[in-house]
mmCIF file of C-alpha atoms in Angstrom:
data_model
loop_
_atom_site.group_PDB
_atom_site.id
_atom_site.type_symbol
_atom_site.label_atom_id
_atom_site.label_comp_id
_atom_site.label_asym_id
_atom_site.label_seq_id
_atom_site.Cartn_x
_atom_site.Cartn_y
_atom_site.Cartn_z
ATOM 1 C CA GLN A 11 11.486 -24.768 26.840
ATOM 2 C CA VAL A 12 10.488 -24.298 23.005
ATOM 3 C CA GLN A 13 7.269 -23.125 22.401
ATOM 4 C CA LEU A 14 5.537 -22.042 19.049
ATOM 5 C CA VAL A 15 2.038 -20.806 19.205
ATOM 6 C CA GLU A 16 -0.012 -20.146 15.764
ATOM 7 C CA SER A 17 -2.741 -17.903 15.097
ATOM 8 C CA GLY A 18 -4.475 -16.373 12.084
ATOM 9 C CA GLY A 19 -6.370 -19.115 10.366
ATOM 10 C CA GLY A 20 -9.825 -18.625 9.641
ATOM 11 C CA LEU A 21 -12.351 -19.261 6.963
ATOM 12 C CA VAL A 22 -11.645 -17.089 3.652
ATOM 13 C CA GLN A 23 -13.140 -16.816 0.210
ATOM 14 C CA PRO A 24 -11.468 -18.040 -2.815
ATOM 15 C CA GLY A 25 -9.023 -14.859 -3.926
ATOM 16 C CA GLY A 26 -8.661 -13.784 -0.561
ATOM 17 C CA SER A 27 -5.580 -13.342 1.973
ATOM 18 C CA LEU A 28 -4.849 -14.145 5.208
ATOM 19 C CA ARG A 29 -1.686 -13.536 7.531
ATOM 20 C CA LEU A 30 -0.531 -16.405 9.712
ATOM 21 C CA SER A 31 1.550 -15.549 13.212
ATOM 22 C CA CYS A 32 3.787 -17.983 14.859
ATOM 23 C CA GLU A 33 4.799 -16.629 18.235
ATOM 24 C CA THR A 34 7.563 -18.031 19.619
ATOM 25 C CA SER A 35 9.315 -18.275 23.291
ATOM 26 C CA GLY A 36 11.628 -20.113 25.371
ATOM 27 C CA PHE A 37 14.450 -19.988 22.849
ATOM 28 C CA ILE A 38 16.651 -17.854 21.140
ATOM 29 C CA LEU A 39 15.332 -17.074 17.673
ATOM 30 C CA ASP A 40 18.510 -16.397 16.321
ATOM 31 C CA TYR A 41 19.834 -19.957 17.085
ATOM 32 C CA PHE A 42 16.981 -21.590 15.080
ATOM 33 C CA ALA A 43 15.311 -21.911 11.447
ATOM 34 C CA ILE A 44 11.353 -21.576 11.363
ATOM 35 C CA GLY A 45 9.328 -23.264 8.761
ATOM 36 C CA TRP A 46 5.613 -23.344 8.211
ATOM 37 C CA PHE A 47 4.283 -26.493 6.739
ATOM 38 C CA ARG A 48 0.446 -27.553 6.425
ATOM 39 C CA GLN A 49 -1.541 -30.781 6.393
ATOM 40 C CA ALA A 50 -4.816 -31.382 4.505
ATOM 41 C CA PRO A 51 -6.798 -34.252 5.525
ATOM 42 C CA GLY A 52 -5.828 -37.751 4.098
ATOM 43 C CA LYS A 53 -2.452 -36.010 2.893
ATOM 44 C CA GLU A 54 1.164 -35.619 4.015
ATOM 45 C CA ARG A 55 2.451 -32.685 5.596
ATOM 46 C CA GLU A 56 4.139 -30.452 3.349
ATOM 47 C CA GLY A 57 6.390 -27.921 3.397
ATOM 48 C CA ILE A 58 6.131 -24.138 2.430
ATOM 49 C CA SER A 59 8.350 -21.881 3.102
ATOM 50 C CA CYS A 60 11.831 -21.516 5.790
ATOM 51 C CA ILE A 61 13.322 -18.854 7.810
ATOM 52 C CA ARG A 62 17.163 -18.719 9.185
ATOM 53 C CA ASN A 63 16.848 -16.319 11.671
ATOM 54 C CA SER A 64 20.703 -15.950 11.770
ATOM 55 C CA ASP A 65 20.670 -13.728 8.899
ATOM 56 C CA GLY A 66 17.088 -13.867 7.480
ATOM 57 C CA SER A 67 17.314 -15.800 4.580
ATOM 58 C CA THR A 68 14.566 -17.724 3.066
ATOM 59 C CA LYS A 69 13.283 -20.766 1.254
ATOM 60 C CA TYR A 70 10.532 -21.705 -0.514
ATOM 61 C CA THR A 71 9.049 -24.872 -2.090
ATOM 62 C CA ASP A 72 8.543 -23.981 -5.612
ATOM 63 C CA SER A 73 4.736 -24.611 -5.670
ATOM 64 C CA MET A 74 4.329 -22.256 -2.928
ATOM 65 C CA GLU A 75 6.622 -18.811 -4.072
ATOM 66 C CA GLY A 76 5.034 -16.252 -5.298
ATOM 67 C CA ARG A 77 1.527 -16.717 -3.472
ATOM 68 C CA PHE A 78 3.000 -16.994 0.374
ATOM 69 C CA THR A 79 5.838 -14.528 1.747
ATOM 70 C CA ILE A 80 7.501 -15.666 5.229
ATOM 71 C CA SER A 81 8.999 -12.909 7.343
ATOM 72 C CA ARG A 82 10.049 -11.895 10.929
ATOM 73 C CA ASP A 83 9.271 -9.411 13.541
ATOM 74 C CA ASP A 84 12.541 -9.488 15.530
ATOM 75 C CA ALA A 85 10.708 -7.253 18.496
ATOM 76 C CA LYS A 86 8.018 -9.621 18.761
ATOM 77 C CA ASN A 87 9.849 -13.063 18.671
ATOM 78 C CA THR A 88 7.228 -13.652 15.836
ATOM 79 C CA ILE A 89 7.079 -15.367 12.357
ATOM 80 C CA TYR A 90 4.821 -14.534 10.116
ATOM 81 C CA LEU A 91 3.300 -16.392 6.770
ATOM 82 C CA GLN A 92 1.636 -13.893 4.221
ATOM 83 C CA MET A 93 -0.869 -16.108 2.204
ATOM 84 C CA ASN A 94 -2.600 -14.255 -0.967
ATOM 85 C CA SER A 95 -4.777 -15.451 -3.886
ATOM 86 C CA LEU A 96 -6.113 -18.331 -1.625
ATOM 87 C CA LYS A 97 -7.558 -21.393 -3.547
ATOM 88 C CA PRO A 98 -9.641 -24.295 -1.799
ATOM 89 C CA GLU A 99 -6.975 -26.299 -2.071
ATOM 90 C CA ASP A 100 -5.320 -24.690 0.199
ATOM 91 C CA THR A 101 -7.454 -25.641 3.196
ATOM 92 C CA ALA A 102 -5.460 -27.288 5.348
ATOM 93 C CA VAL A 103 -4.023 -27.281 8.927
ATOM 94 C CA TYR A 104 -0.857 -24.544 9.196
ATOM 95 C CA TYR A 105 1.731 -25.346 11.445
ATOM 96 C CA CYS A 106 4.991 -23.523 12.272
ATOM 97 C CA ALA A 107 8.073 -25.393 13.421
ATOM 98 C CA ALA A 108 11.718 -24.631 14.709
ATOM 99 C CA ARG A 109 15.026 -26.502 14.298
ATOM 100 C CA ARG A 110 18.161 -25.184 15.947
ATOM 101 C CA THR A 111 20.415 -24.793 13.433
ATOM 102 C CA ILE A 112 23.560 -22.912 11.383
ATOM 103 C CA LEU A 113 22.877 -24.385 8.045
ATOM 104 C CA PRO A 114 20.567 -22.907 5.558
ATOM 105 C CA CYS A 115 16.905 -23.504 6.160
ATOM 106 C CA ALA A 116 15.058 -26.693 5.085
ATOM 107 C CA VAL A 117 11.335 -26.764 4.161
ATOM 108 C CA ILE A 118 11.704 -30.658 5.112
ATOM 109 C CA PRO A 119 8.922 -31.686 8.074
ATOM 110 C CA GLY A 120 11.210 -34.508 9.171
ATOM 111 C CA ALA A 121 14.330 -31.887 9.940
ATOM 112 C CA TYR A 122 12.187 -30.039 12.364
ATOM 113 C CA ASP A 123 11.943 -31.003 16.127
ATOM 114 C CA HIS A 124 9.443 -28.497 17.654
ATOM 115 C CA TRP A 125 6.159 -27.784 16.635
ATOM 116 C CA GLY A 126 3.139 -25.979 17.300
ATOM 117 C CA GLN A 127 -0.162 -26.894 17.847
ATOM 118 C CA GLY A 128 -1.327 -25.841 14.293
ATOM 119 C CA THR A 129 -4.212 -23.205 12.861
ATOM 120 C CA GLN A 130 -6.883 -24.002 10.545
ATOM 121 C CA VAL A 131 -7.376 -22.513 7.057
ATOM 122 C CA THR A 132 -10.410 -22.909 5.191
ATOM 123 C CA VAL A 133 -10.915 -21.486 1.720
ATOM 124 C CA SER A 134 -14.472 -21.701 1.030
ATOM 125 C CA SER A 135 -17.364 -19.503 -0.956
#
């Protein structure tokens, strides 16, 4: 049973940083891609980044690259999202998702089958 649990969200001041974690269980991570997404109130879910765990290749949405970095810890079966220089407009619920694939990962919400419950990130002074 595929399970994804996000953590690490919270309240941070503009310009600050957070590292989100996506702890995975119930599947072999090497056979899957993991994506990070976010959804702000009243807006559609948007992609941030993804990683194909078979080879560690990554992809970013153009607007996210530079401030956000995806990484993994194989020993912990955990995928991270490091977020720097946070802005109020980054306020959203952040989700990780899994997709079994051998193809390069895609930063498209509809491509993913399994989702975590989300973690709230609020950027405010």
